[in-house]
Structure formats: C-alpha cells, structure tokens
Tab-separated table of C-alpha atoms in Angstrom:
chain	number	residue	atom	x	y	z
K	417	UNK	CA	67.936	-17.109	-63.005
K	418	UNK	CA	68.997	-14.346	-65.326
K	419	UNK	CA	67.807	-12.826	-68.613
K	420	UNK	CA	67.612	-15.458	-71.302
K	421	UNK	CA	70.304	-13.923	-73.494
K	422	UNK	CA	72.785	-14.407	-70.633
K	423	UNK	CA	71.763	-17.922	-69.650
K	424	UNK	CA	73.492	-21.099	-70.676
K	425	UNK	CA	70.536	-22.969	-72.101
K	426	UNK	CA	70.410	-26.737	-71.779
K	427	UNK	CA	68.089	-27.804	-74.593
K	428	UNK	CA	66.284	-30.972	-73.468
K	429	UNK	CA	65.548	-33.760	-71.012
K	430	UNK	CA	64.225	-37.230	-71.844
K	431	UNK	CA	62.424	-39.869	-69.816
K	432	UNK	CA	61.051	-43.305	-70.619
K	433	UNK	CA	59.300	-46.040	-68.652
K	434	UNK	CA	58.207	-49.620	-69.328
K	435	UNK	CA	56.040	-50.838	-66.437
K	436	UNK	CA	52.972	-53.027	-67.084
K	437	UNK	CA	50.329	-52.496	-64.422
K	438	UNK	CA	51.605	-49.045	-63.455
K	439	UNK	CA	50.295	-45.596	-64.383
K	440	UNK	CA	53.185	-44.868	-66.707
K	441	UNK	CA	51.903	-41.417	-67.695
K	442	UNK	CA	52.158	-40.280	-64.077
K	443	UNK	CA	55.597	-41.818	-63.652
K	444	UNK	CA	56.641	-39.867	-66.733
K	445	UNK	CA	55.022	-36.678	-65.445
K	446	UNK	CA	57.040	-36.852	-62.222
K	447	UNK	CA	60.177	-37.792	-64.133
K	448	UNK	CA	59.793	-34.766	-66.402
K	449	UNK	CA	59.144	-32.586	-63.376
K	450	UNK	CA	62.549	-33.675	-62.056
K	451	UNK	CA	64.108	-32.752	-65.419
K	452	UNK	CA	62.321	-29.401	-65.802
K	453	UNK	CA	65.624	-27.509	-65.437
K	454	UNK	CA	66.764	-28.983	-68.762
K	455	UNK	CA	63.986	-27.333	-70.760
K	456	UNK	CA	61.088	-24.994	-70.023
K	457	UNK	CA	59.504	-24.223	-73.382
K	458	UNK	CA	57.462	-27.344	-74.063
K	459	UNK	CA	56.651	-30.733	-72.582
K	460	UNK	CA	55.115	-33.909	-73.913
K	461	UNK	CA	54.331	-37.539	-73.145
K	462	UNK	CA	53.660	-40.445	-75.517
K	463	UNK	CA	52.025	-43.616	-74.165
K	464	UNK	CA	51.291	-47.004	-75.744
K	465	UNK	CA	48.874	-49.690	-74.620
K	466	UNK	CA	50.434	-52.249	-76.969
K	467	UNK	CA	48.093	-51.382	-79.847
K	468	UNK	CA	48.389	-47.649	-80.437
K	469	UNK	CA	50.514	-44.675	-79.361
K	470	UNK	CA	48.849	-41.557	-77.966
K	471	UNK	CA	50.693	-38.279	-77.515
K	472	UNK	CA	49.851	-35.211	-75.466
K	473	UNK	CA	52.176	-32.205	-75.691
K	474	UNK	CA	52.018	-28.439	-75.531
K	475	UNK	CA	54.023	-25.293	-74.940
K	476	UNK	CA	54.895	-24.449	-71.347
K	477	UNK	CA	56.160	-26.039	-68.160
K	478	UNK	CA	55.286	-29.614	-67.202
K	479	UNK	CA	52.806	-28.374	-64.584
K	480	UNK	CA	51.176	-26.086	-67.157
K	481	UNK	CA	50.893	-28.678	-69.911
K	482	UNK	CA	49.505	-31.601	-67.902
K	483	UNK	CA	46.588	-31.889	-65.517
K	484	UNK	CA	44.868	-34.909	-64.031
K	485	UNK	CA	42.460	-35.221	-66.945
K	486	UNK	CA	45.264	-35.236	-69.521
K	487	UNK	CA	47.268	-37.853	-67.607
K	488	UNK	CA	44.218	-40.033	-67.002
K	489	UNK	CA	43.629	-40.170	-70.755
K	490	UNK	CA	47.135	-41.509	-71.407
K	491	UNK	CA	46.608	-45.206	-70.713
K	492	UNK	CA	49.257	-47.821	-71.385
K	493	UNK	CA	52.263	-49.745	-70.112
K	494	UNK	CA	55.133	-47.844	-71.727
K	495	UNK	CA	55.819	-44.159	-72.260
K	496	UNK	CA	58.414	-41.617	-73.327
K	497	UNK	CA	58.463	-37.989	-72.254
K	498	UNK	CA	60.362	-34.828	-73.099
K	499	UNK	CA	61.020	-31.289	-71.888
K	500	UNK	CA	62.441	-28.921	-74.468
K	501	UNK	CA	64.437	-25.766	-74.790
K	502	UNK	CA	64.624	-24.645	-78.420
K	503	UNK	CA	67.875	-23.045	-79.516
K	504	UNK	CA	66.296	-21.745	-82.711
K	505	UNK	CA	63.371	-19.397	-83.150
K	506	UNK	CA	61.087	-22.366	-83.857
K	507	UNK	CA	59.588	-22.393	-80.394
K	508	UNK	CA	56.260	-23.697	-81.704
K	509	UNK	CA	53.882	-26.541	-80.925
K	510	UNK	CA	54.885	-28.526	-84.024
K	511	UNK	CA	58.425	-28.845	-82.655
K	512	UNK	CA	57.370	-29.988	-79.184
K	513	UNK	CA	58.298	-33.581	-78.453
K	514	UNK	CA	57.974	-36.548	-78.512
K	515	UNK	CA	57.835	-36.643	-82.300
K	516	UNK	CA	55.545	-39.241	-83.864
K	517	UNK	CA	55.943	-40.984	-87.190
K	518	UNK	CA	54.880	-44.123	-89.077
K	519	UNK	CA	57.002	-47.240	-89.556
K	520	UNK	CA	56.419	-50.228	-91.874
K	521	UNK	CA	54.942	-52.123	-88.913
K	522	UNK	CA	53.400	-49.390	-86.746
K	523	UNK	CA	54.577	-46.129	-85.255
K	524	UNK	CA	57.579	-44.588	-83.524
K	525	UNK	CA	57.561	-41.825	-80.882
K	526	UNK	CA	60.937	-40.242	-80.219
K	527	UNK	CA	62.426	-37.829	-77.656
K	528	UNK	CA	65.911	-36.407	-78.190
K	529	UNK	CA	68.482	-34.552	-76.096
K	530	UNK	CA	71.485	-33.192	-77.963
K	531	UNK	CA	72.422	-31.631	-81.253
K	532	UNK	CA	73.442	-33.209	-84.553
K	533	UNK	CA	76.175	-31.893	-86.833
K	534	UNK	CA	75.229	-33.620	-90.107
K	535	UNK	CA	71.563	-32.643	-90.178
K	536	UNK	CA	71.719	-31.338	-93.765
K	537	UNK	CA	72.932	-34.703	-95.027
K	538	UNK	CA	70.404	-36.588	-92.931
K	539	UNK	CA	67.562	-34.307	-94.000
K	540	UNK	CA	68.398	-34.948	-97.651
K	541	UNK	CA	68.363	-38.697	-97.119
K	542	UNK	CA	65.114	-38.538	-95.135
K	543	UNK	CA	63.480	-36.579	-97.958
K	544	UNK	CA	64.497	-39.307	-100.414
K	545	UNK	CA	63.360	-42.365	-98.457
K	546	UNK	CA	60.507	-41.147	-96.261
K	547	UNK	CA	56.886	-40.528	-97.175
K	548	UNK	CA	56.811	-37.806	-94.504
K	549	UNK	CA	57.266	-34.228	-95.634
K	550	UNK	CA	60.736	-33.103	-94.530
K	551	UNK	CA	61.015	-29.321	-94.470
K	552	UNK	CA	64.229	-27.326	-94.623
K	553	UNK	CA	63.598	-26.153	-91.067
K	554	UNK	CA	62.764	-29.612	-89.729
K	555	UNK	CA	64.365	-30.260	-86.360
K	556	UNK	CA	66.965	-32.935	-85.702
K	557	UNK	CA	64.272	-34.944	-83.945
K	558	UNK	CA	61.873	-34.829	-86.882
K	559	UNK	CA	64.640	-36.001	-89.208
K	560	UNK	CA	65.638	-38.856	-86.881
K	561	UNK	CA	62.007	-39.941	-86.544
K	562	UNK	CA	61.584	-39.982	-90.321
K	563	UNK	CA	64.782	-41.995	-90.850
K	564	UNK	CA	63.864	-44.587	-88.240
K	565	UNK	CA	60.323	-44.809	-89.572
K	566	UNK	CA	61.358	-45.176	-93.196
K	567	UNK	CA	63.887	-47.961	-92.708
K	568	UNK	CA	62.553	-51.166	-94.188
K	569	UNK	CA	59.846	-49.435	-96.208
K	570	UNK	CA	59.427	-50.153	-99.910
K	571	UNK	CA	60.738	-46.699	-100.786
K	572	UNK	CA	63.785	-47.049	-98.537
K	573	UNK	CA	64.621	-50.531	-99.812
K	574	UNK	CA	64.402	-49.352	-103.403
K	575	UNK	CA	67.019	-46.660	-102.745
K	576	UNK	CA	69.250	-48.624	-100.408
K	577	UNK	CA	72.774	-49.309	-101.593
K	578	UNK	CA	72.747	-53.110	-101.479
K	579	UNK	CA	76.527	-53.216	-101.899
K	580	UNK	CA	76.861	-51.509	-98.541
K	581	UNK	CA	76.885	-54.101	-95.794
K	582	UNK	CA	73.954	-53.759	-93.429
K	583	UNK	CA	74.388	-54.225	-89.697
K	584	UNK	CA	73.967	-57.836	-88.647
K	585	UNK	CA	71.056	-58.173	-86.210
K	586	UNK	CA	69.607	-61.161	-84.391
K	587	UNK	CA	67.034	-63.116	-86.352
K	588	UNK	CA	64.333	-62.158	-83.833
K	589	UNK	CA	65.012	-58.458	-84.451
K	590	UNK	CA	64.727	-58.572	-88.246
K	591	UNK	CA	62.154	-56.122	-89.531
K	592	UNK	CA	61.842	-54.415	-86.151
K	593	UNK	CA	62.718	-50.946	-84.909
K	594	UNK	CA	65.876	-52.530	-83.465
K	595	UNK	CA	67.121	-53.294	-86.963
K	596	UNK	CA	66.171	-49.802	-88.108
K	597	UNK	CA	68.033	-48.184	-85.218
K	598	UNK	CA	71.155	-50.320	-85.651
K	599	UNK	CA	71.350	-49.206	-89.273
K	600	UNK	CA	70.338	-45.552	-88.830
K	601	UNK	CA	72.226	-44.563	-85.660
K	602	UNK	CA	75.749	-45.193	-87.050
K	603	UNK	CA	75.035	-42.610	-89.754
K	604	UNK	CA	74.316	-39.845	-87.222
K	605	UNK	CA	77.039	-37.384	-86.218
K	606	UNK	CA	76.902	-35.138	-83.176
K	607	UNK	CA	75.370	-35.616	-79.754
K	608	UNK	CA	72.231	-37.596	-79.020
K	609	UNK	CA	70.628	-39.295	-76.073
K	610	UNK	CA	67.381	-40.834	-77.262
K	611	UNK	CA	64.293	-42.328	-75.646
K	612	UNK	CA	61.918	-43.761	-78.216
K	613	UNK	CA	59.252	-46.413	-78.514
K	614	UNK	CA	57.025	-48.371	-80.813
K	615	UNK	CA	53.744	-49.900	-79.690
K	616	UNK	CA	55.429	-52.611	-77.614
K	617	UNK	CA	59.049	-51.724	-76.820
K	618	UNK	CA	60.969	-48.908	-75.117
K	619	UNK	CA	64.380	-47.981	-76.543
K	620	UNK	CA	67.315	-45.883	-75.366
K	621	UNK	CA	70.500	-44.889	-77.190
K	622	UNK	CA	73.544	-42.635	-76.784
K	623	UNK	CA	75.983	-41.423	-79.406
K	624	UNK	CA	79.436	-42.988	-79.510
K	625	UNK	CA	80.920	-40.113	-77.482
K	626	UNK	CA	78.263	-40.212	-74.765
K	627	UNK	CA	78.203	-36.421	-74.672
K	628	UNK	CA	74.701	-36.194	-73.204
K	629	UNK	CA	73.781	-38.396	-70.215
K	630	UNK	CA	71.267	-41.247	-70.151
K	631	UNK	CA	70.733	-43.721	-67.309
K	632	UNK	CA	68.813	-46.937	-66.674
K	633	UNK	CA	66.792	-47.517	-63.497
K	634	UNK	CA	64.817	-50.436	-62.053
K	635	UNK	CA	61.261	-50.224	-60.734
K	636	UNK	CA	59.558	-52.956	-58.749
K	637	UNK	CA	57.555	-53.820	-61.870
K	638	UNK	CA	59.501	-52.249	-64.704
K	639	UNK	CA	62.325	-50.123	-66.015
K	640	UNK	CA	63.084	-46.440	-66.433
K	641	UNK	CA	65.326	-44.397	-68.730
K	642	UNK	CA	66.180	-40.793	-67.828
K	643	UNK	CA	68.583	-37.987	-68.596
K	644	UNK	CA	69.642	-37.813	-64.936
K	645	UNK	CA	69.713	-40.040	-61.870
K	646	UNK	CA	67.705	-37.412	-59.965
K	647	UNK	CA	64.676	-38.354	-62.075
K	648	UNK	CA	65.122	-42.002	-61.026
K	649	UNK	CA	65.085	-40.924	-57.397
K	650	UNK	CA	61.863	-38.963	-57.851
K	651	UNK	CA	59.944	-41.956	-59.256
K	652	UNK	CA	61.421	-44.460	-56.806
K	653	UNK	CA	63.624	-46.305	-59.302
K	654	UNK	CA	66.973	-47.811	-58.328
K	655	UNK	CA	69.936	-46.782	-60.426
K	656	UNK	CA	71.258	-49.708	-62.476
K	657	UNK	CA	73.832	-48.193	-64.830
K	658	UNK	CA	74.469	-45.587	-67.487
K	659	UNK	CA	73.640	-46.380	-71.078
K	660	UNK	CA	77.052	-46.812	-72.675
K	661	UNK	CA	78.265	-44.584	-75.510
K	662	UNK	CA	77.408	-46.274	-78.793
K	663	UNK	CA	74.806	-48.527	-77.131
K	664	UNK	CA	71.177	-49.207	-78.017
K	665	UNK	CA	68.958	-50.935	-75.468
K	666	UNK	CA	65.487	-52.388	-75.921
K	667	UNK	CA	63.080	-53.005	-73.026
K	668	UNK	CA	59.904	-55.069	-73.230
K	669	UNK	CA	58.451	-58.379	-72.047
K	670	UNK	CA	61.657	-60.096	-73.184
K	671	UNK	CA	63.653	-58.039	-70.663
K	672	UNK	CA	66.488	-55.580	-71.273
K	673	UNK	CA	68.561	-56.271	-74.376
K	674	UNK	CA	71.740	-54.433	-75.340
K	675	UNK	CA	73.181	-53.810	-78.805
K	676	UNK	CA	76.343	-51.951	-79.820
K	677	UNK	CA	76.057	-49.791	-82.930
K	678	UNK	CA	79.344	-47.849	-82.633
K	679	UNK	CA	82.742	-48.161	-81.027
K	680	UNK	CA	82.623	-46.088	-77.816
K	681	UNK	CA	84.918	-43.061	-77.530
K	682	UNK	CA	83.613	-41.409	-74.333
K	683	UNK	CA	83.639	-37.599	-74.089
K	684	UNK	CA	81.046	-36.604	-71.511
K	685	UNK	CA	80.109	-32.918	-71.433
K	686	UNK	CA	82.055	-31.084	-68.700
K	687	UNK	CA	79.262	-28.522	-68.416
K	688	UNK	CA	76.948	-31.224	-67.071
K	689	UNK	CA	79.205	-31.337	-64.005
K	690	UNK	CA	79.589	-27.582	-63.848
K	691	UNK	CA	76.077	-26.300	-64.534
K	692	UNK	CA	73.585	-28.372	-66.508
K	693	UNK	CA	72.768	-31.328	-64.260
K	694	UNK	CA	70.870	-31.065	-60.982
K	695	UNK	CA	73.077	-30.964	-57.873
K	696	UNK	CA	71.466	-34.206	-56.646
K	697	UNK	CA	72.419	-36.105	-59.803
K	698	UNK	CA	75.375	-38.433	-60.306
K	699	UNK	CA	77.276	-38.751	-63.570
K	700	UNK	CA	79.845	-41.508	-64.101
K	701	UNK	CA	79.589	-42.221	-60.390
K	702	UNK	CA	80.432	-38.647	-59.387
K	703	UNK	CA	78.060	-36.620	-57.212
K	704	UNK	CA	77.418	-33.322	-58.966
K	705	UNK	CA	77.172	-31.278	-55.772
K	706	UNK	CA	80.465	-32.763	-54.544
K	707	UNK	CA	82.092	-31.909	-57.885
K	708	UNK	CA	80.849	-28.311	-57.758
K	709	UNK	CA	81.987	-27.819	-54.178
K	710	UNK	CA	85.390	-29.196	-55.184
K	711	UNK	CA	85.503	-26.647	-58.006
K	712	UNK	CA	84.851	-23.869	-55.507
K	713	UNK	CA	87.500	-25.180	-53.119
K	714	UNK	CA	90.056	-25.346	-55.927
K	715	UNK	CA	89.124	-21.817	-56.967
K	716	UNK	CA	89.834	-20.576	-53.434
K	717	UNK	CA	93.316	-22.100	-53.588
K	718	UNK	CA	94.043	-20.759	-57.071
K	719	UNK	CA	92.634	-17.263	-56.476
K	720	UNK	CA	92.662	-16.399	-52.757
K	721	UNK	CA	91.629	-12.934	-51.632
K	722	UNK	CA	91.266	-11.100	-48.331
K	723	UNK	CA	87.503	-10.603	-48.004
K	724	UNK	CA	84.655	-10.522	-45.482
K	725	UNK	CA	81.976	-12.664	-47.161
K	726	UNK	CA	81.517	-15.227	-49.915
K	727	UNK	CA	78.205	-14.998	-51.767
K	728	UNK	CA	76.816	-16.896	-54.749
K	729	UNK	CA	74.929	-15.976	-57.870
K	730	UNK	CA	71.937	-18.211	-57.120
K	731	UNK	CA	71.273	-20.949	-57.739
K	732	UNK	CA	73.930	-22.345	-60.043
K	733	UNK	CA	76.827	-20.687	-58.226
K	734	UNK	CA	75.806	-21.819	-54.736
K	735	UNK	CA	77.644	-25.185	-54.376
K	736	UNK	CA	80.903	-23.685	-55.667
K	737	UNK	CA	80.487	-20.679	-53.371
K	738	UNK	CA	80.075	-23.003	-50.387
K	739	UNK	CA	83.206	-24.875	-51.450
K	740	UNK	CA	85.102	-21.591	-51.805
K	741	UNK	CA	83.999	-20.463	-48.328
K	742	UNK	CA	84.928	-23.754	-46.687
K	743	UNK	CA	88.384	-23.837	-48.303
K	744	UNK	CA	89.157	-20.154	-47.684
K	745	UNK	CA	87.702	-19.827	-44.199
K	746	UNK	CA	85.729	-16.760	-45.306
K	747	UNK	CA	82.107	-16.891	-44.065
K	748	UNK	CA	79.426	-17.786	-46.600
K	749	UNK	CA	76.302	-15.604	-46.657
K	750	UNK	CA	73.227	-15.092	-48.796
K	751	UNK	CA	73.838	-11.766	-50.442
K	752	UNK	CA	71.370	-12.029	-53.305
K	753	UNK	CA	67.705	-12.980	-53.248
K	754	UNK	CA	66.311	-14.764	-56.285
K	755	UNK	CA	62.706	-14.343	-57.354
K	756	UNK	CA	61.688	-17.912	-58.139
K	757	UNK	CA	58.523	-16.819	-59.949
K	758	UNK	CA	60.128	-15.013	-62.865
K	759	UNK	CA	60.441	-17.355	-65.840
K	760	UNK	CA	63.387	-17.918	-68.099
K	761	UNK	CA	61.758	-16.205	-71.069
K	762	UNK	CA	62.124	-12.617	-69.877
K	763	UNK	CA	63.777	-10.719	-72.729
K	764	UNK	CA	63.737	-6.968	-73.111
K	765	UNK	CA	64.954	-5.047	-76.173
K	766	UNK	CA	66.893	-2.266	-74.482
K	767	UNK	CA	69.802	-2.325	-72.061
K	768	UNK	CA	67.916	-0.282	-69.463
K	769	UNK	CA	64.972	-2.684	-69.472
K	770	UNK	CA	67.364	-5.647	-69.475
K	771	UNK	CA	68.945	-4.235	-66.320
K	772	UNK	CA	65.473	-4.057	-64.806
K	773	UNK	CA	64.983	-7.687	-65.791
K	774	UNK	CA	68.059	-8.639	-63.818
K	775	UNK	CA	66.721	-6.722	-60.823
K	776	UNK	CA	63.419	-8.607	-61.101
K	777	UNK	CA	65.274	-11.881	-60.745
K	778	UNK	CA	68.106	-10.975	-58.373
K	779	UNK	CA	68.087	-8.364	-55.644
K	780	UNK	CA	70.974	-7.633	-53.243
K	781	UNK	CA	70.515	-7.792	-49.469
K	782	UNK	CA	71.895	-4.434	-48.383
K	783	UNK	CA	71.894	-5.408	-44.695
K	784	UNK	CA	74.227	-8.318	-45.474
K	785	UNK	CA	76.649	-6.768	-47.942
K	786	UNK	CA	76.896	-3.100	-47.007
K	787	UNK	CA	80.476	-2.160	-46.162
K	788	UNK	CA	81.706	-5.685	-46.893
K	789	UNK	CA	84.454	-6.971	-49.167
K	790	UNK	CA	82.682	-9.632	-51.235
K	791	UNK	CA	83.746	-12.714	-53.136
K	792	UNK	CA	80.989	-13.375	-55.688
K	793	UNK	CA	81.053	-16.923	-57.095
K	794	UNK	CA	79.358	-17.822	-60.373
K	795	UNK	CA	79.640	-20.791	-62.732
K	796	UNK	CA	80.572	-18.946	-65.924
K	797	UNK	CA	80.736	-15.673	-67.826
K	798	UNK	CA	79.064	-15.668	-71.241
K	799	UNK	CA	78.696	-12.154	-72.682
K	800	UNK	CA	79.506	-10.396	-69.421
K	801	UNK	CA	76.301	-8.359	-69.279
K	802	UNK	CA	74.956	-10.118	-66.208
K	803	UNK	CA	78.159	-9.878	-64.184
K	804	UNK	CA	78.476	-6.220	-65.122
K	805	UNK	CA	74.957	-5.530	-63.854
K	806	UNK	CA	75.476	-7.579	-60.697
K	807	UNK	CA	78.696	-5.826	-59.781
K	808	UNK	CA	76.954	-2.490	-60.289
K	809	UNK	CA	73.999	-3.552	-58.111
K	810	UNK	CA	76.266	-4.814	-55.334
K	811	UNK	CA	78.248	-1.572	-55.290
K	812	UNK	CA	75.030	0.447	-55.238
K	813	UNK	CA	73.922	-1.635	-52.252
K	814	UNK	CA	77.055	-0.642	-50.359
K	815	UNK	CA	79.600	-3.366	-51.104
K	816	UNK	CA	83.089	-2.088	-50.360
K	817	UNK	CA	84.840	-4.446	-52.814
K	818	UNK	CA	83.559	-6.983	-55.329
K	819	UNK	CA	85.850	-9.866	-56.297
K	820	UNK	CA	84.354	-12.166	-58.938
K	821	UNK	CA	85.338	-15.837	-59.001
K	822	UNK	CA	84.216	-18.189	-61.773
K	823	UNK	CA	84.168	-21.945	-61.131
K	824	UNK	CA	85.095	-22.724	-64.745
K	825	UNK	CA	87.735	-21.676	-67.267
K	826	UNK	CA	86.835	-18.895	-69.721
K	827	UNK	CA	84.172	-19.997	-72.223
K	828	UNK	CA	85.801	-19.224	-75.560
K	829	UNK	CA	84.227	-21.559	-78.137
K	830	UNK	CA	80.645	-22.373	-79.179
K	831	UNK	CA	78.997	-25.711	-78.445
K	832	UNK	CA	77.634	-27.817	-81.307
K	833	UNK	CA	76.372	-30.637	-79.093
K	834	UNK	CA	73.444	-29.375	-77.060
K	835	UNK	CA	74.186	-26.137	-75.196
K	836	UNK	CA	73.014	-22.807	-76.539
K	837	UNK	CA	76.146	-20.693	-76.191
K	838	UNK	CA	76.390	-17.524	-78.282
K	839	UNK	CA	78.658	-17.337	-81.306
K	840	UNK	CA	82.369	-16.992	-80.620
K	841	UNK	CA	82.236	-13.300	-81.482
K	842	UNK	CA	79.702	-12.784	-78.677
K	843	UNK	CA	81.670	-14.703	-76.031
K	844	UNK	CA	83.461	-12.018	-74.044
K	845	UNK	CA	86.430	-14.239	-73.162
K	846	UNK	CA	87.175	-15.015	-76.813
K	847	UNK	CA	88.291	-11.424	-77.421
K	848	UNK	CA	89.433	-10.269	-73.955
K	849	UNK	CA	91.967	-11.566	-71.473
K	850	UNK	CA	91.113	-11.865	-67.785
K	851	UNK	CA	92.243	-8.342	-66.906
K	852	UNK	CA	90.187	-6.841	-69.716
K	853	UNK	CA	87.093	-8.817	-68.710
K	854	UNK	CA	87.600	-7.693	-65.110
K	855	UNK	CA	87.656	-4.055	-66.195
K	856	UNK	CA	84.657	-4.603	-68.457
K	857	UNK	CA	82.444	-5.974	-65.683
K	858	UNK	CA	83.720	-3.452	-63.138
K	859	UNK	CA	85.053	-5.949	-60.575
K	860	UNK	CA	87.985	-5.363	-58.233
K	861	UNK	CA	89.450	-8.702	-59.285
K	862	UNK	CA	88.489	-11.701	-61.392
K	863	UNK	CA	89.635	-15.306	-61.259
K	864	UNK	CA	88.696	-18.297	-63.423
K	865	UNK	CA	89.173	-21.920	-62.409
K	866	UNK	CA	91.936	-23.603	-64.385
K	867	UNK	CA	91.044	-26.375	-66.810
K	868	UNK	CA	93.182	-28.824	-64.844
K	869	UNK	CA	91.286	-28.107	-61.619
K	870	UNK	CA	87.923	-28.444	-63.382
K	871	UNK	CA	88.885	-31.831	-64.779
K	872	UNK	CA	90.117	-33.017	-61.386
K	873	UNK	CA	86.839	-31.987	-59.750
K	874	UNK	CA	84.812	-34.091	-62.204
K	875	UNK	CA	86.717	-37.215	-61.229
K	876	UNK	CA	87.058	-38.129	-64.911
K	877	UNK	CA	90.195	-38.462	-67.052
K	878	UNK	CA	90.668	-35.455	-69.303
K	879	UNK	CA	90.455	-37.609	-72.436
K	880	UNK	CA	86.950	-38.788	-71.423
K	881	UNK	CA	85.492	-35.275	-71.268
K	882	UNK	CA	84.304	-32.821	-73.910
K	883	UNK	CA	86.075	-29.555	-73.037
K	884	UNK	CA	85.628	-27.909	-76.413
K	885	UNK	CA	83.908	-24.762	-75.105
K	886	UNK	CA	87.055	-24.063	-73.086
K	887	UNK	CA	89.862	-25.213	-75.404
K	888	UNK	CA	88.312	-25.531	-78.875
K	889	UNK	CA	89.215	-29.236	-79.105
K	890	UNK	CA	86.020	-30.890	-80.320
K	891	UNK	CA	85.721	-34.658	-79.879
K	892	UNK	CA	84.625	-35.056	-83.503
K	893	UNK	CA	85.094	-33.079	-86.718
K	894	UNK	CA	82.653	-30.200	-87.179
K	895	UNK	CA	81.645	-29.905	-90.855
K	896	UNK	CA	82.553	-26.515	-92.372
K	897	UNK	CA	79.618	-24.130	-92.295
K	898	UNK	CA	77.781	-25.942	-89.485
K	899	UNK	CA	75.583	-23.280	-87.857
K	900	UNK	CA	76.087	-22.598	-84.168
K	901	UNK	CA	72.919	-23.576	-82.242
K	902	UNK	CA	70.810	-20.500	-81.679
K	903	UNK	CA	71.832	-18.830	-84.955
K	904	UNK	CA	69.898	-18.710	-88.256
K	905	UNK	CA	70.053	-21.997	-90.125
K	906	UNK	CA	70.648	-24.104	-87.033
K	907	UNK	CA	68.280	-26.904	-86.084
K	908	UNK	CA	68.219	-28.787	-82.813
K	909	UNK	CA	66.169	-31.274	-80.882
C-alpha cells in the first residue's frame, strides 16, 4: 500500500441481499468487509422490512462505521450496501452511499460502482423532472437516484416526450421501479454496476458493456448480489452467474426475474484481472490469482534476466512475482515488509515527506536483499514516484542490481469508467518510452508485459475487454470535455 497519489484507486463495491428470516444487515456487513479493498472512505447499508427503508452510513472503514448496535437496529429482509472511494474532493458524508430518494410509490436506495460519461445531460434532465434538489456537484449516484425516483411522477409525465416510444414492460411491472429502470437505464452512458431496492424488491443492473463486475449468488433462504465472487464466499452463498451486460434483474417473493434494457457489447475491465479484484475472486470464469500468476510467467518469458531473487511490491505484485519466479527458476523471496496498519489516505505535501510515507508502508529486508541482483515485480507504473523511491530504498539496503518488471503494458490513457488514474499528462508512460522510464526510476532494466500476453492471461477474447488505459481505444465514445475522474468538474459514484 503506497501513498494515495501513486495508487490506482478502485472507486466502489456494491452488495445486496434478499433473504426473509435472515439478519440481512449482518450478511451485508460481512459482504462489504469482503469488498473493503474496493473503497475505504465510506460505508453504508440500507435495509427494508417491507414497509420502510432505513439507512446507516458514515465515513470510514466498514469496521469503523458499523458496530453491533448499529447492525441490530437495521431490521428487515432485504438490504443493499456500499463501500466508496471518491475520485473527487467531495469525500463527505452526504456523498456516502447508498443514496436514498422518493418514488411515486415509496422510496429507492441505490448503490453504484462505476463512472458515467453523460452526467451533465442526466443532471439537467433530473433537475427538470425531479422534486429533489440536484446540485451542480451532485454525484452520479445522486443523479441516478433522482431519475429513477422521478419516473412516473406527475412532473416527469408532464415533461415526457410522448412521441418517444417507451420500453414495453410486463403488465405486472407497470408503475413499478422495474418500469422506471427499464426506461432510465438505456439513457445512461458510461460504466455502472448497480444494487438498488425499494421497500419490497432487490434490483441489480450492469451497463451494456459490463465494464464493472456484478454477480448473483444463492443462499439457503435467499439471494445475493455482489461486486465480486469473493463476497459470495464470505457469506456462504453459492455462485449462480454473472449479471449480463445490459441486464436488469429483480429479486423478491416472486423469485428472480430478468429484463434486458440494452443490447450487450461486453468489454470487461482488464484492470479487474490485473489489480482491482481480490485474488480469490473469479471473473468470467477465470480465477484472478491464476490470471495474475500467468501474467508473471509471461513476463519472465518476455523479459528474462540473470538475477538472484524475485521479490514483489506487496500485496498487488505478489501473484505475478510468484509466477515470474516459477517460470524463470529464480527463487522468490520476501524482500519488502508492508505495514498493514497505515491507511490509504496518507498524503504529504512535500517530496521528502512523501518519501517518508513510502517508508512507513514499505521497508526493505536488508538481510534478504543485500548483495543480491533483484527482480522487482509490480502491477503497474503510474507517475513513477513510487518505483523511483523503491529502487532507491533497495539500493540503500544493499541490492546489487534492481530490475523492475511490470505485469501490465504501460498505462498511457486515463480511465473514464471507474478507476482514478491521473490525467494523461501525469502518466509517466504517456511521455516517455521504456528506456526513459527506466532511467527516470533508476532501475538497471525495465520490462512491461505486452498487451497480447495480458489478454491471453485473462482468458478472454481481446474484443471482450476494455483495454483503453493501455491503447486509448475506448469501448464507447467519450463526449468532448468529459473531465477525467479525480480532476475538477468530475463526478463519480
């Protein structure tokens, strides 16, 4: 875990459960605990007992936000939960999720993972049809909640273009949140995996590209939705399937119902395989730890080197480092110790203090690395500051040579779909070739995994992956002037 300005930030994790007779707030608590790596700034749970929705949320980690008293007070049979990382400066309680809003027939609580690209257009429409106050800095989630809540209201109907054909829905779904979602979701551009609920029904949806993951699991007495299969494992749910791109599902006493609101054009995020997801998760049937070890093995074949030890930048570089060691025959060793008790929010204003921040989180084991030729495996290089500091620390601890290997291609383009990369100008690989980056970080050699090898390790066809951060080929048009997440004017979940 490194200083926040060097981390690849994930944004959010979502969880939902429908399980009459179970303590759904505690299921959700454990599910969010399993998804804590996807967001550490706030956490929240909304629960319904069939009559009213109650929400408890606050800033901090799941274990800091919830205690036994808080969970005991959240009684009901269905729930949605959320962990958040904010890519804008609006790291405040009001933006913690789930978001709550009124509907013509009750309420909606919504949790969102992803990032929208037409928020300005959606915000304008929400301001016109919703009775809620939509601010210029309103998050994607607040806008989505307002749009879903306003559909079918008197104000929305009065402004609806009746010449525009509405989505045909089953007679039993007329006037429900299902009808609202089937009409609102096709108008949304960008990436979204949603868990939301009204007083009686749990819903899940993914954008047509399926950029962010969302899976369905089965409990003995209910159903679960989660960002990752690891969260299903934690709560004892059996994996059923992934929610399909462009699919809306509804779960209640009538069972699980599926609706298609968009033609699927799958482009799952490659960084989920590389970094974002837990190693014990599966995506599209592929084990993440197996994929990362395969990336490391491919890296050893593409960039071999005569060295004494392979070490990882913990923890994200560890599976690839093990794969590199196994394929190369070079012994793997723990060369860096990570302090697990330093949070992700450590930011210091000066370079000297930032270097100290790195030392607080990672410290080299001199007894292991002194006099050794090292292969240091990491998952990516963002600005280069961290690798530069690490190489310096390893040399100061007595490393004879430091060869950096990255289990991904150079990150050259920003992400608009849910990862907080810097702007392109700040991405070191966008302005430097490999040799220049190597000199900049002070390594003896530097090797990046090729795009072809990365794709092969995921087990997915290239045309079913979003690889935009590596090749600039976005799976959908990005409107001119769309702010990069993390920059002024950008809003996210």
